Amino acid sequence: MIKVTKAIIEECARNLMFDLSEGQADLILEDFSTVMAQIDFLKNIEGVDEASEMTFPYKEHQKLLREDKPVKPLKAKDALNNSQTKLGDQIKLPKVVGNKHDQVDE
């Protein structure tokens, strides 16, 4: 397997027509190292190659799920009234995706 380097990440970004700013390739490389470590961990689990994939995990429990029926959507005003935190005419949610270099503004 090819060792992923900063140069390879930059080349892939160029091939995909992405412009990386200063330091982004380093962050991607750091994230990629984490993913590869997780894959290595999973490869070492005994019996993992014999396990069958779960393409639809609810298949066994499908009879327990309600039938999906179309309903009239909630009006925006009502949805906003149900929210404790608003930002203009939107519901404000906490940030859940980012990296250690992101700043949290409260």
Short mmCIF file of C-alpha atoms in Angstrom, two decimals:
data_model
loop_
_atom_site.label_atom_id
_atom_site.label_comp_id
_atom_site.label_asym_id
_atom_site.label_seq_id
_atom_site.Cartn_x
_atom_site.Cartn_y
_atom_site.Cartn_z
CA MET A 1 0.00 0.00 0.00
CA ILE A 2 1.23 3.50 -0.85
CA LYS A 3 2.30 5.62 2.10
CA VAL A 4 0.17 8.75 2.11
CA THR A 5 2.23 11.92 2.32
CA LYS A 6 1.52 15.63 2.23
CA ALA A 7 2.65 15.69 -1.42
CA ILE A 8 0.17 12.94 -2.34
CA ILE A 9 -2.67 14.77 -0.59
CA GLU A 10 -1.79 18.00 -2.42
CA GLU A 11 -1.64 16.14 -5.75
CA CYS A 12 -5.02 14.50 -5.14
CA ALA A 13 -6.51 17.88 -4.25
CA ARG A 14 -5.18 19.38 -7.50
CA ASN A 15 -6.54 16.43 -9.50
CA LEU A 16 -9.96 17.01 -7.92
CA MET A 17 -9.64 20.76 -8.60
CA PHE A 18 -9.57 21.67 -4.89
CA ASP A 19 -7.51 24.59 -3.67
CA LEU A 20 -6.01 23.82 -0.27
CA SER A 21 -5.09 26.73 1.95
CA GLU A 22 -1.91 26.79 3.99
CA GLY A 23 -1.91 23.98 6.53
CA GLN A 24 -4.94 22.09 5.21
CA ALA A 25 -2.83 19.29 3.72
CA ASP A 26 -1.20 18.82 7.14
CA LEU A 27 -4.62 18.60 8.82
CA ILE A 28 -5.83 16.07 6.23
CA LEU A 29 -2.67 14.03 6.70
CA GLU A 30 -3.20 14.05 10.46
CA ASP A 31 -6.84 12.94 10.03
CA PHE A 32 -5.80 10.29 7.51
CA SER A 33 -3.30 8.88 10.02
CA THR A 34 -6.11 8.56 12.56
CA VAL A 35 -8.36 6.75 10.06
CA MET A 36 -5.56 4.36 9.09
CA ALA A 37 -4.89 3.59 12.77
CA GLN A 38 -8.58 2.78 13.23
CA ILE A 39 -8.54 0.52 10.15
CA ASP A 40 -5.46 -1.28 11.51
CA PHE A 41 -7.26 -1.76 14.82
CA LEU A 42 -10.31 -3.23 13.04
CA LYS A 43 -8.14 -5.54 10.92
CA ASN A 44 -6.77 -7.11 14.11
CA ILE A 45 -10.17 -8.05 15.54
CA GLU A 46 -10.47 -11.82 15.53
CA GLY A 47 -13.13 -13.06 13.08
CA VAL A 48 -13.75 -9.70 11.45
CA ASP A 49 -13.17 -11.11 7.96
CA GLU A 50 -15.81 -13.79 8.52
CA ALA A 51 -18.49 -11.35 9.74
CA SER A 52 -21.29 -10.46 7.35
CA GLU A 53 -21.97 -6.82 6.64
CA MET A 54 -25.08 -5.07 7.92
CA THR A 55 -26.35 -3.32 4.83
CA PHE A 56 -29.74 -2.76 6.44
CA PRO A 57 -29.53 -3.27 10.21
CA TYR A 58 -33.29 -2.91 10.76
CA LYS A 59 -34.25 -5.86 8.55
CA GLU A 60 -34.75 -8.10 11.60
CA HIS A 61 -36.75 -5.42 13.39
CA GLN A 62 -38.60 -4.00 10.39
CA LYS A 63 -41.95 -5.27 11.65
CA LEU A 64 -41.46 -3.13 14.77
CA LEU A 65 -41.15 0.10 12.76
CA ARG A 66 -44.23 2.14 11.97
CA GLU A 67 -45.39 2.47 8.41
CA ASP A 68 -44.02 5.63 6.84
CA LYS A 69 -46.95 7.83 5.84
CA PRO A 70 -46.68 11.31 4.34
CA VAL A 71 -47.81 14.07 6.67
CA LYS A 72 -48.20 17.81 6.36
CA PRO A 73 -44.90 19.45 7.39
CA LEU A 74 -44.65 21.67 10.44
CA LYS A 75 -44.86 25.40 9.68
CA ALA A 76 -41.59 27.29 10.11
CA LYS A 77 -43.13 29.60 12.72
CA ASP A 78 -44.25 26.59 14.80
CA ALA A 79 -40.82 24.95 14.51
CA LEU A 80 -39.15 28.16 15.67
CA ASN A 81 -41.58 28.42 18.60
CA ASN A 82 -40.51 24.90 19.66
CA SER A 83 -36.83 25.88 19.74
CA GLN A 84 -35.09 27.34 22.77
CA THR A 85 -32.25 28.82 20.70
CA LYS A 86 -32.86 30.85 17.56
CA LEU A 87 -30.69 32.91 15.28
CA GLY A 88 -32.92 35.13 13.16
CA ASP A 89 -35.42 32.86 11.42
CA GLN A 90 -33.30 29.74 11.95
CA ILE A 91 -32.87 27.26 14.78
CA LYS A 92 -29.40 27.55 16.28
CA LEU A 93 -27.71 24.20 16.93
CA PRO A 94 -24.36 23.45 18.59
CA LYS A 95 -21.47 22.71 16.25
CA VAL A 96 -20.84 18.97 16.10
CA VAL A 97 -18.33 18.67 13.25
CA GLY A 98 -14.96 20.39 13.13
CA ASN A 99 -11.35 20.01 14.07
CA LYS A 100 -9.13 21.08 16.89
CA HIS A 101 -8.23 24.29 15.06
CA ASP A 102 -11.82 25.54 14.85
CA GLN A 103 -12.80 28.26 17.26
CA VAL A 104 -16.06 27.90 19.09
CA ASP A 105 -18.08 31.08 19.25
CA GLU A 106 -20.80 31.09 21.85
#
